[in-house]
XYZ file of C-alpha atoms in Angstrom:
772
model
C 16.691 -4.529 17.901
C 15.992 -1.978 20.626
C 12.305 -2.011 19.719
C 12.181 -5.819 19.889
C 13.744 -5.776 23.369
C 11.203 -3.195 24.504
C 8.347 -5.316 23.239
C 9.681 -8.413 25.012
C 10.020 -6.478 28.279
C 6.558 -4.960 27.881
C 5.050 -8.377 27.158
C 6.727 -9.889 30.225
C 5.511 -6.966 32.344
C 1.966 -7.396 31.084
C 2.020 -11.144 31.776
C 3.473 -10.785 35.273
C 1.098 -7.951 36.080
C -1.952 -9.892 34.947
C -0.894 -13.010 36.866
C -0.447 -10.893 39.990
C -3.890 -9.348 39.726
C -6.735 -10.628 41.834
C -9.751 -11.369 39.737
C -12.148 -8.399 39.872
C -15.799 -8.791 40.737
C -17.719 -9.776 37.646
C -21.400 -9.653 36.787
C -23.641 -10.696 33.936
C -25.069 -8.137 31.528
C -27.785 -9.597 29.345
C -30.823 -8.541 27.373
C -32.645 -8.641 24.046
C -32.146 -6.520 20.919
C -35.375 -5.926 18.996
C -36.842 -3.862 16.177
C -38.199 -0.773 17.927
C -41.312 -0.691 15.723
C -42.323 -4.334 15.331
C -40.748 -5.788 18.463
C -39.198 -8.552 16.352
C -35.946 -9.963 17.814
C -32.876 -9.124 15.739
C -30.646 -12.136 15.213
C -27.001 -11.267 14.501
C -27.101 -7.794 16.080
C -23.825 -6.633 17.639
C -23.535 -5.548 21.282
C -20.157 -3.954 21.934
C -18.360 -2.247 24.836
C -15.656 -0.017 23.275
C -13.691 0.711 26.465
C -12.802 -2.956 26.961
C -13.135 -4.011 23.299
C -15.537 -6.772 24.209
C -18.622 -7.740 22.265
C -21.100 -10.426 21.398
C -23.643 -11.208 18.666
C -27.293 -11.914 19.469
C -28.736 -15.407 18.967
C -31.863 -16.389 17.023
C -34.000 -14.945 19.814
C -32.179 -11.590 19.753
C -30.633 -12.329 23.144
C -27.106 -11.450 24.256
C -25.041 -12.070 27.394
C -21.702 -10.645 28.559
C -19.667 -11.235 31.720
C -17.807 -8.060 32.695
C -16.149 -6.454 35.683
C -17.930 -3.986 37.937
C -18.015 -0.435 36.619
C -19.698 2.080 34.339
C -19.680 1.334 30.604
C -20.993 2.778 27.368
C -22.675 -0.167 25.618
C -23.414 0.064 21.898
C -25.963 -2.005 19.954
C -25.978 -2.057 16.147
C -27.462 -3.956 13.234
C -27.126 -3.326 9.510
C -30.027 -1.186 8.299
C -30.720 0.245 11.764
C -29.501 3.272 13.692
C -26.803 2.607 16.290
C -27.927 2.978 19.905
C -25.459 3.679 22.731
C -26.419 3.694 26.424
C -24.455 4.123 29.647
C -24.938 1.073 31.870
C -23.892 0.848 35.528
C -22.690 -2.666 36.426
C -22.795 -3.319 40.177
C -24.803 -6.534 40.025
C -26.343 -8.807 37.411
C -28.493 -6.643 35.145
C -30.895 -6.893 32.204
C -30.634 -4.164 29.580
C -32.650 -4.360 26.358
C -32.050 -2.392 23.167
C -34.741 -1.241 20.743
C -33.262 -0.278 17.381
C -35.040 1.898 14.856
C -34.946 2.116 11.080
C -34.377 5.844 10.786
C -32.187 8.439 9.148
C -31.393 9.771 12.603
C -28.369 8.036 14.062
C -25.487 10.478 14.278
C -26.638 12.005 17.568
C -26.160 8.859 19.655
C -23.155 7.020 18.267
C -20.214 6.031 20.443
C -16.931 7.850 19.884
C -13.624 6.608 21.351
C -11.237 9.417 20.315
C -11.525 11.073 23.766
C -9.893 8.224 25.738
C -13.215 6.876 27.044
C -16.217 5.773 25.050
C -18.668 8.687 24.887
C -21.907 9.346 23.059
C -21.483 11.902 20.282
C -24.518 13.693 21.699
C -22.442 14.518 24.801
C -19.270 15.439 22.925
C -18.821 19.203 22.369
C -16.673 18.820 19.259
C -17.851 18.050 15.704
C -17.194 14.397 14.858
C -18.071 12.328 11.812
C -18.192 8.535 11.968
C -17.984 6.162 9.009
C -18.807 2.500 9.506
C -17.628 -0.410 7.399
C -20.981 -0.597 5.614
C -20.672 3.112 4.679
C -17.341 2.425 2.972
C -18.810 -0.670 1.322
C -21.523 1.406 -0.358
C -19.044 3.828 -1.940
C -16.255 3.596 -4.515
C -12.715 4.840 -3.842
C -9.152 4.195 -4.964
C -7.552 4.678 -1.525
C -8.502 5.186 2.112
C -8.420 9.013 2.169
C -10.418 9.118 -1.070
C -13.088 7.083 0.744
C -13.293 9.745 3.487
C -13.336 12.775 1.209
C -17.140 13.100 0.994
C -17.372 13.690 4.741
C -18.379 17.297 5.556
C -15.267 19.330 6.340
C -12.892 16.707 4.915
C -11.185 16.901 1.511
C -8.116 15.369 -0.092
C -4.931 16.745 -1.607
C -4.331 14.246 -4.396
C -1.635 13.311 -6.886
C -3.531 10.809 -8.991
C -5.690 7.918 -7.745
C -3.084 6.291 -5.472
C -1.886 9.314 -3.467
C -4.250 11.272 -1.229
C -3.626 13.326 1.891
C -6.436 14.332 4.286
C -7.338 18.001 4.638
C -9.583 18.919 7.586
C -11.144 22.376 7.438
C -8.417 23.686 5.162
C -5.429 22.282 7.092
C -3.454 19.150 6.217
C 0.013 17.559 6.067
C 1.477 17.347 9.604
C -1.500 19.226 11.006
C -3.671 16.070 10.902
C -2.937 13.091 13.158
C -3.940 9.678 11.830
C -4.371 6.940 14.440
C -4.431 3.317 13.330
C -5.643 0.988 16.095
C -4.480 3.476 18.714
C -1.049 4.159 17.165
C -0.103 7.479 15.606
C 0.761 6.740 11.959
C 4.206 8.067 11.016
C 5.231 7.848 7.352
C 6.809 11.011 5.916
C 3.428 12.738 5.852
C 5.112 16.088 5.183
C 5.459 15.289 1.455
C 2.895 16.302 -1.172
C 3.186 12.940 -2.925
C 3.272 10.832 0.251
C -0.058 9.142 0.954
C -1.376 7.481 4.112
C -0.284 3.853 4.585
C -3.709 2.487 5.587
C -5.296 -0.610 4.052
C -8.693 0.665 2.878
C -10.190 -2.837 2.790
C -9.261 -3.565 6.415
C -11.009 -0.565 8.005
C -13.989 -1.358 10.259
C -14.711 2.121 11.603
C -13.345 5.647 11.243
C -13.853 8.611 13.561
C -12.983 12.069 12.199
C -12.434 14.726 14.859
C -12.540 18.226 13.323
C -10.990 20.408 16.041
C -7.469 20.928 17.435
C -6.747 17.861 19.600
C -3.233 18.689 20.775
C -4.385 18.268 24.381
C -4.541 14.471 23.928
C -2.436 13.743 20.843
C 0.225 16.437 21.023
C 1.899 18.375 18.238
C 0.482 17.884 14.740
C -3.145 17.430 15.874
C -3.659 21.103 15.007
C -6.635 20.608 12.699
C -7.989 17.270 13.860
C -7.625 13.522 14.172
C -8.612 10.579 11.977
C -9.035 7.559 14.256
C -9.045 4.253 12.336
C -10.220 1.003 13.923
C -9.358 -2.160 12.025
C -10.165 -5.042 14.331
C -13.560 -5.860 15.802
C -14.277 -8.396 18.588
C -15.388 -11.933 17.867
C -17.888 -13.691 20.197
C -16.415 -16.337 22.459
C -16.318 -19.776 20.871
C -16.705 -18.420 17.326
C -14.594 -17.984 14.208
C -15.673 -15.283 11.753
C -14.370 -14.157 8.398
C -15.023 -12.325 5.142
C -14.105 -12.777 1.503
C -14.309 -9.468 -0.363
C -13.755 -8.419 -3.991
C -13.912 -5.073 -5.799
C -13.684 -4.170 -9.498
C -13.621 -0.651 -10.955
C -13.932 -0.074 -14.688
C -12.118 3.215 -15.267
C -8.624 2.032 -14.332
C -9.354 -1.699 -14.366
C -8.847 -1.812 -10.588
C -9.026 -5.330 -9.169
C -9.110 -5.583 -5.394
C -9.595 -8.410 -2.933
C -9.505 -8.958 0.809
C -9.718 -11.991 3.104
C -9.910 -11.977 6.898
C -10.468 -14.515 9.670
C -10.689 -14.018 13.439
C -11.511 -16.257 16.383
C -12.078 -16.345 20.136
C -11.446 -19.453 22.222
C -12.244 -18.875 25.906
C -10.759 -15.379 25.776
C -7.735 -16.201 23.626
C -8.243 -14.157 20.458
C -6.534 -14.150 17.092
C -6.967 -12.664 13.633
C -5.322 -12.620 10.224
C -6.084 -10.731 7.013
C -4.653 -9.818 3.636
C -5.518 -7.346 0.843
C -4.489 -6.835 -2.757
C -5.026 -4.067 -5.339
C -3.889 -3.817 -8.929
C -4.874 -0.787 -11.031
C -3.893 0.315 -14.540
C -3.737 3.913 -15.775
C -6.935 5.887 -15.259
C -8.644 7.879 -18.002
C -10.817 10.939 -18.565
C -12.497 12.644 -21.504
C -9.764 15.217 -22.158
C -6.552 13.301 -21.445
C -7.469 9.747 -22.401
C -5.348 7.309 -20.393
C -3.052 9.194 -18.002
C 0.475 7.837 -18.343
C 2.149 6.436 -15.220
C -0.964 6.504 -12.994
C -0.963 2.747 -12.343
C -0.420 1.283 -8.868
C -0.342 -1.951 -6.865
C -0.862 -2.770 -3.183
C -0.215 -5.895 -1.127
C -1.068 -5.609 2.571
C -1.455 -7.965 5.506
C -1.718 -8.088 9.281
C -2.271 -10.485 12.151
C -2.901 -10.278 15.860
C -3.222 -12.419 18.955
C -4.087 -11.700 22.544
C -6.109 -12.329 25.670
C -9.483 -10.843 26.616
C -10.607 -11.513 30.190
C -12.658 -9.840 32.908
C -9.614 -7.781 33.974
C -9.257 -6.313 30.454
C -7.211 -7.280 27.434
C -3.748 -7.437 25.920
C -3.285 -7.561 22.136
C -0.188 -7.888 19.967
C -0.428 -6.752 16.310
C 1.888 -7.080 13.314
C 1.055 -5.369 10.013
C 2.688 -4.442 6.740
C 1.572 -2.103 3.944
C 3.252 -2.430 0.530
C 2.615 -0.155 -2.433
C 4.241 0.487 -5.802
C 2.906 3.425 -7.780
C 3.781 5.589 -10.720
C 4.368 9.314 -10.216
C 2.489 11.337 -12.837
C 4.613 14.044 -14.467
C 2.124 15.117 -17.130
C 4.753 15.850 -19.804
C 3.269 15.900 -23.318
C 4.210 15.770 -26.967
C 3.194 18.627 -29.262
C 0.068 16.705 -30.319
C -1.115 16.622 -26.713
C -0.337 12.959 -26.040
C 1.688 12.018 -22.973
C 5.375 11.300 -23.304
C 5.271 7.522 -22.843
C 8.807 6.433 -23.631
C 9.405 5.635 -19.979
C 5.887 5.251 -18.582
C 7.086 3.579 -15.363
C 9.611 6.308 -14.489
C 9.457 7.973 -11.992
C 7.782 5.671 -9.469
C 7.660 4.976 -5.747
C 7.877 1.920 -3.532
C 6.482 2.166 -0.026
C 6.779 -0.408 2.761
C 5.338 0.319 6.187
C 5.832 -2.288 8.938
C 4.344 -1.950 12.408
C 4.440 -3.890 15.689
C 1.948 -2.909 18.384
C 1.323 -4.005 21.965
C -2.017 -2.712 23.252
C -3.175 -3.239 26.846
C -6.172 -2.263 28.959
C -5.994 -3.543 32.531
C -8.337 -2.958 35.441
C -6.369 -1.438 38.348
C -8.420 -1.324 41.506
C -11.487 0.714 40.642
C -9.720 2.452 37.756
C -8.132 1.272 34.534
C -4.663 1.509 32.967
C -4.255 1.720 29.199
C -0.785 1.147 27.776
C -0.002 1.215 24.080
C 3.498 0.759 22.639
C 4.468 0.435 18.991
C 7.450 0.378 16.703
C 6.936 1.266 13.047
C 9.348 1.445 10.159
C 8.493 3.413 7.032
C 10.619 2.855 3.928
C 9.805 5.176 1.049
C 11.826 4.872 -2.147
C 11.597 7.081 -5.234
C 13.081 5.978 -8.561
C 13.724 8.597 -11.243
C 16.813 7.647 -13.276
C 15.750 6.426 -16.740
C 19.283 5.198 -17.415
C 19.291 3.123 -14.225
C 15.637 2.405 -13.306
C 16.631 0.500 -10.151
C 18.638 3.381 -8.731
C 16.998 4.824 -5.606
C 16.995 8.562 -6.202
C 15.465 9.070 -2.770
C 15.221 6.522 0.031
C 13.784 7.618 3.370
C 14.105 5.043 6.152
C 12.114 6.249 9.157
C 11.935 4.346 12.446
C 9.448 5.457 15.113
C 8.923 4.222 18.663
C 5.493 5.313 19.983
C 4.202 5.062 23.529
C 1.041 6.061 25.366
C 0.171 5.424 29.016
C -3.109 6.518 30.576
C -4.790 6.046 33.915
C -8.583 6.300 33.827
C -9.703 7.157 37.335
C -12.967 5.626 38.518
C -16.063 7.692 37.853
C -17.157 9.633 40.939
C -20.073 12.043 41.207
C -20.308 11.982 37.379
C -16.673 13.124 37.049
C -14.400 11.127 34.723
C -10.713 12.060 35.087
C -7.857 10.779 32.921
C -4.153 11.468 33.274
C -1.610 10.320 30.727
C 1.725 10.637 29.027
C 2.493 9.931 25.390
C 5.135 10.678 22.819
C 7.557 9.184 20.337
C 11.192 8.858 19.346
C 12.193 8.963 15.673
C 15.261 8.482 13.549
C 15.285 9.056 9.791
C 18.112 7.860 7.546
C 18.811 8.775 3.929
C 19.857 5.791 1.798
C 19.294 7.231 -1.681
C 21.750 8.889 -4.041
C 20.036 12.252 -3.504
C 19.056 14.032 -0.298
C 15.881 16.058 0.038
C 15.829 16.382 3.817
C 18.782 15.694 6.130
C 18.957 12.633 8.344
C 17.506 13.539 11.727
C 16.455 12.428 15.185
C 13.458 13.688 17.139
C 12.121 13.111 20.627
C 8.816 14.433 21.892
C 6.792 13.800 25.036
C 3.705 15.267 26.638
C 1.860 15.047 29.935
C -1.890 15.704 29.963
C -4.989 15.779 32.135
C -8.468 15.427 30.667
C -11.827 15.378 32.421
C -15.534 15.022 31.720
C -18.453 15.961 33.963
C -22.143 15.299 33.499
C -24.658 17.435 35.394
C -28.267 16.829 34.405
C -28.643 18.165 30.854
C -25.126 19.619 30.741
C -21.898 17.797 29.926
C -18.545 19.540 30.405
C -15.138 18.403 29.154
C -11.663 19.855 28.969
C -8.111 19.677 30.134
C -4.525 20.819 29.741
C -1.263 19.467 28.288
C 2.449 20.308 28.497
C 4.679 19.230 25.602
C 8.367 19.238 24.676
C 10.008 18.339 21.363
C 13.683 18.207 20.338
C 15.004 17.897 16.768
C 18.624 17.198 15.805
C 20.132 17.196 12.301
C 23.190 18.269 10.322
C 22.994 21.087 7.769
C 25.903 22.387 5.668
C 28.317 20.434 7.858
C 27.045 21.923 11.122
C 24.995 20.198 13.805
C 21.624 21.881 14.352
C 19.461 21.289 17.407
C 16.034 22.837 17.819
C 13.859 22.654 20.922
C 10.146 23.408 21.014
C 7.678 23.501 23.863
C 4.073 24.511 24.265
C 0.929 24.190 26.328
C -2.425 23.127 24.940
C -5.868 23.227 26.471
C -9.542 22.916 25.731
C -12.944 23.516 27.256
C -16.259 22.377 25.872
C -19.844 21.830 26.871
C -23.056 20.342 25.499
C -26.592 21.122 26.564
C -29.376 18.648 25.854
C -32.394 20.924 25.746
C -36.043 20.063 25.427
C -37.694 19.013 22.167
C -34.603 17.063 21.004
C -32.332 20.102 20.651
C -28.622 19.781 21.520
C -26.275 22.779 21.712
C -22.468 22.553 21.680
C -19.594 24.939 22.423
C -15.878 24.201 22.302
C -12.693 26.266 22.610
C -9.370 24.559 21.874
C -5.769 25.776 21.890
C -3.421 23.758 19.669
C 0.098 23.954 18.307
C 2.481 22.297 15.865
C 6.265 22.290 15.782
C 7.852 22.626 12.318
C 8.517 19.313 10.605
C 11.871 18.261 9.191
C 10.998 19.206 5.603
C 10.088 22.738 6.693
C 13.305 23.094 8.685
C 15.916 21.366 6.566
C 14.762 20.646 2.994
C 17.371 21.190 0.322
C 16.591 19.064 -2.719
C 14.323 18.139 -5.599
C 11.212 15.945 -5.640
C 11.346 13.441 -8.481
C 8.314 13.853 -10.682
C 7.305 17.246 -9.292
C 9.726 19.721 -10.956
C 9.965 21.399 -7.560
C 13.043 22.192 -5.471
C 12.319 22.814 -1.763
C 14.362 24.834 0.716
C 13.811 24.669 4.466
C 14.044 27.448 7.012
C 15.661 26.797 10.425
C 14.263 30.018 11.877
C 10.667 28.790 11.778
C 8.620 28.937 14.972
C 5.853 26.605 16.131
C 2.375 27.212 14.764
C -0.127 28.127 17.494
C -3.895 28.162 17.130
C -7.068 28.958 19.030
C -10.272 27.585 17.532
C -13.866 28.357 18.501
C -16.650 25.922 17.575
C -20.385 26.382 17.976
C -22.856 23.693 16.958
C -26.429 22.531 17.266
C -28.375 19.353 16.510
C -32.056 18.585 16.287
C -33.838 15.398 15.343
C -37.091 13.545 15.452
C -38.340 10.376 13.807
C -38.386 11.880 10.312
C -35.900 14.785 10.242
C -32.415 15.431 11.538
C -30.302 18.576 11.337
C -26.756 19.305 12.480
C -24.796 22.495 11.983
C -21.366 23.739 13.059
C -19.519 27.029 12.610
C -15.859 27.555 13.469
C -13.253 30.296 13.659
C -9.567 29.345 13.839
C -6.725 31.802 14.476
C -3.328 30.354 13.531
C -0.238 32.349 14.431
C 2.996 31.664 12.503
C 1.233 29.556 9.876
C 3.897 27.754 7.797
C 3.615 27.592 4.012
C 5.913 27.392 1.020
C 6.101 30.005 -1.675
C 7.911 30.307 -4.970
C 11.265 32.072 -5.092
C 11.257 34.554 -7.983
C 14.417 36.403 -6.958
C 17.982 35.072 -7.089
C 18.350 31.382 -6.274
C 19.891 30.959 -2.765
C 23.609 30.102 -2.597
C 22.982 26.845 -0.718
C 21.501 25.279 -3.874
C 24.106 23.132 -5.672
C 25.221 25.030 -8.843
C 25.572 21.716 -10.704
C 21.898 21.021 -10.100
C 20.901 24.429 -11.509
C 23.037 23.855 -14.582
C 21.484 20.472 -15.426
C 17.884 21.107 -14.338
C 16.674 24.295 -15.959
C 12.943 23.460 -15.658
C 12.795 23.285 -11.854
C 10.939 25.836 -9.738
C 12.304 26.813 -6.310
C 10.184 27.067 -3.142
C 11.036 28.183 0.376
C 9.090 27.820 3.628
C 7.882 31.039 5.269
C 5.422 32.081 8.013
C 2.486 34.450 8.346
C -0.437 34.752 10.731
C -3.665 33.369 9.308
C -7.337 32.890 10.052
C -9.688 30.155 8.890
C -13.434 30.138 9.308
C -16.346 28.226 7.895
C -19.267 25.919 8.514
C -20.639 22.428 7.926
C -24.258 21.366 7.972
C -26.334 18.282 7.288
C -30.069 17.950 6.730
C -31.647 14.497 6.444
C -35.321 13.990 5.601
C -37.108 10.703 6.151
C -40.713 11.641 5.277
C -43.744 9.647 6.391
C -45.452 7.604 4.968
C -42.604 6.905 2.505
C -40.609 5.204 5.243
C -37.958 3.925 2.850
C -37.162 7.349 1.371
C -34.099 9.263 2.591
C -33.175 12.720 1.302
C -29.745 13.641 2.649
C -27.825 16.906 2.207
C -24.390 17.928 3.436
C -22.759 21.350 3.090
C -19.134 22.394 3.650
C -17.482 25.804 3.466
C -14.073 27.029 4.601
C -12.249 30.307 3.991
C -8.598 30.945 4.812
C -6.825 34.317 4.805
C -3.400 35.643 5.722
C -3.274 38.628 8.056
C -0.767 40.232 5.705
C -0.786 39.834 1.936
C 1.817 37.582 0.333
C 2.672 38.988 -3.109
C -0.703 40.788 -3.166
C -2.662 37.650 -2.166
C -4.427 37.285 1.180
C -5.694 33.770 0.422
C -4.271 30.638 2.053
C -3.113 27.788 -0.184
C -4.896 24.409 -0.420
C -8.314 25.716 0.633
C -11.241 23.714 -0.812
C -14.267 25.515 -2.299
C -17.875 25.293 -1.129
C -19.374 21.815 -1.587
C -22.960 20.536 -1.497
C -23.716 16.819 -1.713
C -27.393 15.899 -2.157
C -28.491 12.266 -2.153
C -31.881 10.654 -2.593
C -31.991 7.026 -1.456
C -34.832 4.535 -1.260
C -34.504 1.502 1.005
C -36.569 -1.677 0.961
C -36.382 -4.272 3.697
C -37.400 -7.127 1.369
C -37.150 -6.110 -2.288
C -37.487 -9.632 -3.656
C -37.432 -13.030 -2.004
C -34.355 -13.798 0.099
C -33.037 -10.222 0.008
C -32.685 -7.658 2.782
C -31.581 -4.031 3.157
C -31.903 -3.281 -0.564
C -31.326 0.342 -1.610
C -31.206 2.538 -4.719
C -29.628 6.009 -4.690
C -28.813 9.002 -6.844
C -26.304 11.603 -5.676
C -25.401 15.091 -6.905
C -21.907 16.168 -5.841
C -21.737 19.916 -6.471
C -18.390 21.666 -6.052
C -18.341 25.448 -6.469
C -15.654 27.419 -8.256
C -12.648 28.369 -6.155
C -12.028 32.026 -6.948
C -9.966 32.659 -3.816
C -6.784 30.805 -4.773
C -3.380 31.660 -3.338
C -2.095 33.528 -6.390
C 1.034 34.860 -4.669
C 4.144 34.096 -6.734
C 1.867 32.243 -9.189
C 1.527 29.371 -6.730
C -2.149 28.577 -7.416
C -4.792 29.461 -9.990
C -8.560 29.726 -9.669
C -10.539 26.575 -10.450
C -13.988 26.323 -12.092
C -16.797 24.429 -10.383
C -18.433 21.201 -11.509
C -21.261 18.782 -10.685
C -20.878 15.000 -10.619
C -23.822 12.603 -10.772
C -23.384 9.279 -8.993
C -25.719 6.270 -8.819
C -25.738 3.452 -6.293
C -27.561 0.213 -5.515
C -27.028 -2.703 -3.192
C -28.599 -5.605 -1.360
C -27.959 -8.530 0.961
C -28.845 -12.043 -0.159
C -30.027 -14.237 2.687
C -30.564 -17.905 3.406
C -32.465 -19.121 6.464
C -32.406 -15.575 7.845
C -28.621 -15.184 7.578
C -26.724 -13.010 5.096
C -24.642 -15.080 2.674
C -23.707 -12.332 0.210
C -23.636 -8.497 0.091
C -23.444 -6.563 -3.186
C -22.750 -2.866 -3.858
C -22.956 -1.221 -7.299
C -21.765 2.357 -7.923
C -21.615 4.556 -11.029
C -19.360 7.573 -10.440
C -19.310 10.658 -12.658
C -22.108 9.160 -14.723
C -22.050 11.918 -17.375
C -18.260 11.663 -17.744
C -17.556 15.297 -16.793
C -13.967 16.445 -17.385
C -12.974 18.384 -14.262
C -10.056 19.377 -12.068
C -10.360 19.444 -8.307
C -8.777 22.551 -6.794
C -6.664 20.344 -4.487
C -5.375 18.104 -7.263
C -1.638 18.660 -7.719
C -1.934 17.384 -11.283
C -3.734 20.629 -12.096
C -0.329 22.328 -12.312
C 1.500 19.951 -14.663
C 2.462 20.921 -18.225
C 0.187 22.765 -20.666
C -1.345 20.668 -23.416
C -0.144 22.565 -26.490
C -2.775 20.918 -28.681
C -5.702 22.228 -26.600
C -4.233 25.025 -24.483
C -5.466 23.338 -21.306
C -3.128 23.232 -18.334
C -2.564 20.139 -16.236
C -4.096 16.676 -15.994
C -7.793 16.138 -15.263
C -9.423 13.907 -12.656
C -10.922 10.477 -13.256
C -13.804 10.167 -15.724
C -16.800 7.824 -15.630
C -16.252 4.834 -13.356
C -18.334 1.774 -12.513
C -17.651 -0.188 -9.344
C -18.910 -3.515 -8.044
C -18.197 -4.847 -4.567
C -19.074 -8.308 -3.247
C -18.629 -9.556 0.309
C -19.214 -13.094 1.570
C -19.379 -13.354 5.391
C -18.128 -16.597 6.928
C -19.412 -17.863 10.289
C -18.009 -20.880 12.135
C -19.694 -21.344 15.524
């Protein structure tokens, strides 16, 4: 109820504030979007201003027009099949600004990024960022949102079957990665191995992946980076838009669908959407069908709000629902899975969120205020005698807030001051307890600035943070307080001949999470008993990044190297000595097969590189040869049971793709493409072998095929199709970061663990709906 009262008060404040505001000076921004080569107007191109979330679609003459308040804006123009173009436009009177878009492989150097509080071109951002658009996700095949991101350089996934994936950025994951969903920090028990991210894959419009410590803006837990998810996109005034989407995948008989509608009536905006997934057990060449790997999802959200010259206010409601089996991998002597109770253990996850998002012009500056309440209910069922008994039931409530004041740009300086934080309470409602009930409060104050001086762009800032945790352990109240400072400095230099050089230094930190401090229980379906450690300190890191980019009409190259020093790195290791006294003796007596782990700390260093090389040779203008490379190495300063290697470090990966695009393949088609991809993952021979925690993993190569097109009528797209064949040769492989690799040995073959998904065919169809 407290959250509802806060939302009502915030809504009343927003309304009264807006009514009290004098209308700011407004001007007209208009122009034409054309093909940069032919000069042909592009009907249906999008012109979007990220800072005020306002956009429009060009008419049949390629023309657009927006009425906006006086100021400086980054304006982005995009059209499917063309590179995105972003320009800074000064609005002090009515102005014409045309966009010329090019069909080229080179687009990453001038895309707008919003993860740094203000819209900024990636060319002027000193940190490595990857951006995935909705059409990028449409061309691929995935079983969940993180799986869809896992081919991005520097990004991998820690998986427990097709339904559960956790993002790993440059070798660091769990609570070291912050996930933002429409500006709100996602909070859903992300400390757990088998706890995925509660994001509706089908409702994602754009994703920005920031691959450096971002504690300066987002506080504790942004130690390795940020995944910024944008779901809603603006609708032109006077229009109603929608999509009907369907996906089928052959391997696990996945059937997915999504429907969305959104409208804009004189600045009053609304939207509604829903998604559904139903997947059976997946299969591979060695294991056949993997018992208990089925899952279902049912998700929905809606929003309403006002978008005017002074800014916007939006209110969102969303819910994510998932039921999934937890794969144990237990087998009979003939190698088949024990299937007597194929639906036990399993999880139910419900994540509900209410968000109030505001951006209001205040004098010559702008105030951004974002408040949200989210409730995450995660239930685990593991009693075969009483399948409805909740073995574990985490009920987590989180109140998030973020307030920022964007000072007006002056002499090319852009200053931002802000405060953000959250308040959490977690309750245990299951028959077992893995982590104690707890309360946390954290808050941070930060200053961030950007400065452009000719070919140089500087950015940086500082943050002060405090966090308090309160829980009860062994009958005693425990209170832990953590505090830290974070900072960053970066610069980009736009040299001659299309070269861009980047340097960034960032200091981050992360306070221990509740599982690391207070765990004392078993994970159903994992055969693992975890023990926390109340003496843990905060992790502290300093990361150095150096990058360069070069591009012309036919070639683009980007490369980054990094070196990250993490003091007091937290990890869990097996206990091979006597089991600690705080473990319940009754549990030991009745659960002989469990392994015991305890959280410890050690200083560590991570270093590596990512690179991309895209070729678009002339005169084969439709040919694209794209290569991405990723490498990360992690080492402890002091050996842990004779192993210096960090756990959960992915091996070297090279993805090579050859794609041919045709503007008009056959009559009434557009943006047709055919592709072949080689996904080459090297062997990981640097596993964390301390206490037999990990084993080395052999390498493998997957061959993937793709094709797609848009069917048009009277120049408008009426249907989009994407076809994908994954793992075409049906290779049996285990990813080094698959937790199923460590399940039971198959006595019939001698192989350990469960293998990843075999050959899979995917078809996606999208029907856009336009009501003007």
